[in-house]
XYZ file of C-alpha atoms in Angstrom:
245
model
C -7.991 17.032 9.109
C -9.370 15.702 5.811
C -12.625 13.748 5.721
C -11.382 11.022 3.394
C -13.997 9.136 1.358
C -11.760 6.691 -0.535
C -8.485 5.028 0.411
C -6.401 3.977 -2.575
C -3.731 1.489 -1.585
C -0.799 2.128 -3.868
C 2.335 0.147 -4.631
C 4.876 0.048 -7.394
C 7.774 -2.069 -8.561
C 10.788 -0.395 -10.072
C 14.237 -0.975 -11.537
C 15.958 -0.301 -8.230
C 15.983 1.576 -4.947
C 16.415 5.299 -4.448
C 20.142 4.699 -3.964
C 20.358 3.348 -7.539
C 20.272 6.926 -8.772
C 17.283 7.041 -11.136
C 14.820 4.205 -10.512
C 12.046 3.780 -13.066
C 8.616 2.246 -12.543
C 8.016 -1.231 -13.980
C 4.628 -1.973 -12.379
C 2.043 0.114 -10.574
C -1.178 -0.836 -8.773
C -4.074 1.037 -7.201
C -6.621 -0.759 -4.989
C -9.445 1.558 -3.934
C -11.799 0.943 -1.016
C -14.498 3.030 0.631
C -13.190 4.607 3.813
C -15.982 3.251 6.019
C -15.473 -0.318 4.777
C -12.185 -0.510 6.683
C -14.100 -0.567 9.965
C -16.184 -3.557 8.845
C -13.078 -5.355 7.601
C -11.442 -4.718 10.979
C -14.242 -6.640 12.720
C -13.973 -9.525 10.250
C -10.229 -9.755 10.848
C -10.683 -9.796 14.609
C -13.168 -12.644 14.318
C -10.824 -14.607 12.077
C -7.851 -14.097 14.415
C -9.836 -15.697 17.221
C -9.931 -18.854 15.094
C -6.290 -18.760 14.025
C -5.726 -22.461 14.705
C -7.768 -23.333 11.629
C -5.527 -25.065 9.072
C -6.858 -22.774 6.333
C -6.081 -19.666 8.370
C -3.845 -17.964 5.765
C -6.334 -18.573 2.962
C -9.193 -17.271 5.080
C -7.265 -14.173 6.161
C -6.372 -13.341 2.558
C -9.974 -13.843 1.451
C -11.127 -11.090 3.819
C -11.620 -8.104 1.538
C -14.377 -5.519 1.126
C -16.910 -6.562 -1.490
C -16.613 -3.203 -3.240
C -13.090 -2.803 -4.604
C -11.812 -0.849 -7.598
C -8.436 -1.990 -8.910
C -5.979 -0.856 -11.562
C -2.708 -2.679 -12.252
C -0.332 -1.706 -15.034
C 3.008 -3.029 -16.197
C 5.229 -0.560 -18.060
C 8.518 -0.817 -19.868
C 10.880 1.107 -17.574
C 13.312 2.461 -20.212
C 16.150 1.400 -17.911
C 17.956 -1.822 -17.066
C 16.400 -3.992 -14.389
C 19.207 -5.566 -12.409
C 19.151 -9.363 -11.853
C 18.813 -8.997 -8.080
C 15.651 -6.921 -8.611
C 14.255 -9.498 -11.029
C 14.840 -12.190 -8.402
C 12.549 -10.259 -6.050
C 9.842 -8.955 -8.403
C 9.845 -11.468 -11.267
C 9.989 -8.580 -13.756
C 12.802 -8.099 -16.276
C 13.474 -6.218 -19.484
C 12.475 -9.282 -21.512
C 9.019 -10.019 -20.131
C 8.246 -6.280 -20.183
C 9.404 -5.769 -23.774
C 5.890 -5.512 -25.227
C 4.631 -3.111 -22.550
C 4.381 0.605 -23.262
C 6.501 3.062 -21.335
C 5.181 5.403 -18.655
C 3.834 8.204 -20.845
C 1.073 10.802 -20.883
C -1.511 8.111 -21.677
C -0.439 6.229 -18.544
C -0.804 9.374 -16.474
C -4.226 10.083 -17.985
C -5.327 6.537 -17.144
C -4.257 6.952 -13.508
C -6.056 10.284 -13.272
C -9.217 8.879 -14.868
C -9.242 5.983 -12.420
C -8.845 8.292 -9.415
C -11.360 10.850 -10.709
C -14.224 8.318 -10.768
C -13.827 7.511 -7.054
C -15.721 9.283 -4.240
C -13.510 12.119 -3.079
C -11.501 13.204 -1.162
C -9.158 10.419 -2.252
C -6.090 9.412 -0.244
C -3.225 7.349 -1.692
C -1.735 4.972 0.898
C 1.748 3.519 0.381
C 4.161 1.777 2.738
C 7.289 3.951 2.967
C 5.528 6.134 0.432
C 7.015 9.431 1.621
C 10.559 8.276 0.915
C 9.978 6.305 -2.274
C 6.599 5.591 -3.900
C 5.133 9.106 -3.907
C 8.347 10.874 -5.068
C 8.939 8.230 -7.762
C 5.376 8.520 -9.068
C 5.827 12.298 -9.025
C 9.008 11.962 -11.106
C 7.371 9.712 -13.699
C 4.323 11.988 -13.954
C 6.559 15.034 -14.324
C 8.654 13.359 -17.032
C 5.428 12.531 -18.888
C 4.382 16.210 -18.572
C 1.226 15.399 -16.631
C 0.003 16.130 -13.112
C -1.963 13.982 -10.702
C -5.316 15.416 -9.596
C -4.742 18.536 -7.509
C -6.904 17.338 -4.592
C -5.252 13.919 -4.170
C -3.724 13.450 -0.721
C -1.252 10.829 0.514
C -0.551 8.905 3.712
C 2.534 6.830 4.504
C 1.450 3.659 6.319
C 5.018 2.912 7.443
C 5.143 6.185 9.380
C 1.569 5.747 10.571
C 2.104 2.265 11.965
C 5.263 3.278 13.804
C 3.410 6.201 15.352
C 0.437 4.075 16.387
C 2.566 1.400 18.021
C 4.552 4.015 19.870
C 1.441 5.799 21.151
C -0.727 2.817 22.078
C -0.279 -0.701 23.447
C -3.826 -1.886 22.822
C -4.515 -1.170 19.164
C -6.262 -4.444 18.350
C -6.836 -7.753 20.061
C -3.406 -9.324 20.264
C -2.536 -12.256 18.060
C -0.736 -13.717 21.100
C -3.639 -14.602 23.394
C -1.272 -14.930 26.364
C -0.107 -11.353 26.009
C -2.785 -8.697 26.200
C -0.362 -5.828 25.597
C 0.329 -4.930 22.004
C 4.085 -5.025 21.491
C 5.764 -3.482 18.432
C 7.096 -5.747 15.685
C 10.830 -6.233 15.230
C 10.678 -4.210 12.023
C 7.990 -2.301 10.162
C 8.411 -3.973 6.787
C 5.033 -4.831 5.291
C 5.641 -8.590 5.550
C 6.673 -8.318 9.185
C 3.803 -6.081 10.285
C 1.306 -8.267 8.419
C 2.570 -11.285 10.350
C 2.597 -9.360 13.631
C -0.982 -8.110 13.311
C -2.613 -10.934 11.374
C -0.643 -13.961 12.510
C 0.827 -14.870 9.109
C 2.977 -13.448 6.332
C 1.295 -12.694 2.995
C 1.405 -15.665 0.622
C 2.691 -13.333 -2.130
C 4.977 -10.313 -1.894
C 6.767 -7.905 -4.240
C 3.978 -7.810 -6.776
C 2.312 -4.400 -6.861
C -1.286 -5.586 -6.526
C -0.468 -8.312 -3.990
C 1.338 -5.775 -1.808
C -1.614 -3.369 -2.049
C -3.963 -6.079 -0.783
C -1.557 -7.032 2.013
C -1.340 -3.382 3.051
C -5.129 -3.074 2.973
C -5.482 -6.025 5.371
C -2.702 -4.769 7.629
C -4.139 -1.284 8.068
C -7.633 -2.740 8.533
C -6.235 -4.816 11.402
C -5.476 -1.518 13.145
C -9.029 -0.277 12.606
C -10.198 3.147 13.736
C -6.780 4.215 15.008
C -5.398 3.855 11.497
C -8.325 5.710 9.941
C -7.975 8.597 12.402
C -4.232 8.780 11.817
C -4.701 8.862 8.053
C -7.202 11.693 8.180
C -4.981 13.742 10.477
C -1.640 13.124 8.787
C -2.253 13.030 5.041
C -0.789 15.678 2.780
C -1.288 16.779 -0.808
C 0.503 14.792 -3.508
C 1.422 18.124 -5.090
C 3.634 18.894 -2.070
C 6.011 15.996 -2.771
C 9.266 16.557 -4.631
C 10.186 14.221 -7.458
C 12.760 11.587 -6.564
C 14.666 12.631 -9.673
C 14.218 15.319 -12.313
């Protein structure tokens, strides 16, 4: 078990999926929050859910964030072709990224500097991170001949949420007030779990920072169970293998 001090919600956009062969990062975001602030945010979310009939419900849900946040968002030129179907989802293409620098040693240094100034231990949190985000970041860092801080740990929220739903039926007050048993969502995509736990889909998706904030709210909706799972199931970033070499 690791006594985490800072959770860094992490998301990236890339040229394609793992199946595309050699995806490259086009955007990366870190949103850092103090570990204990998740508990306070959990209470705020519960209170807001009780008033879900308010016509401004989505706006009010998305405005619920810890006051102390540290954020870093970078766009990078991916040095690979972004396919049109990916552009349709992310809004990023090789034209609007033309003036951006590539993922190089300076980029890696910037990420490390950002993480180093946070209270540690620091845990990166990504949805489906074990299969994609962490190995892809590892590949880009390795190609740039730089390493992420040796003490950085990671937690995959996709795996964590599946485990929590399977092991408990009363994680938070249900969004459905007529059903006091917490049922699992139809899928564990971030959009779907956000709607299941918070009563609405995020207003924006497939932007790195927007997805980090949506993931922050979604895990906060789970409260202490999520925090306990993260501390007991995180592993060192150094243990991940690069998605490509």
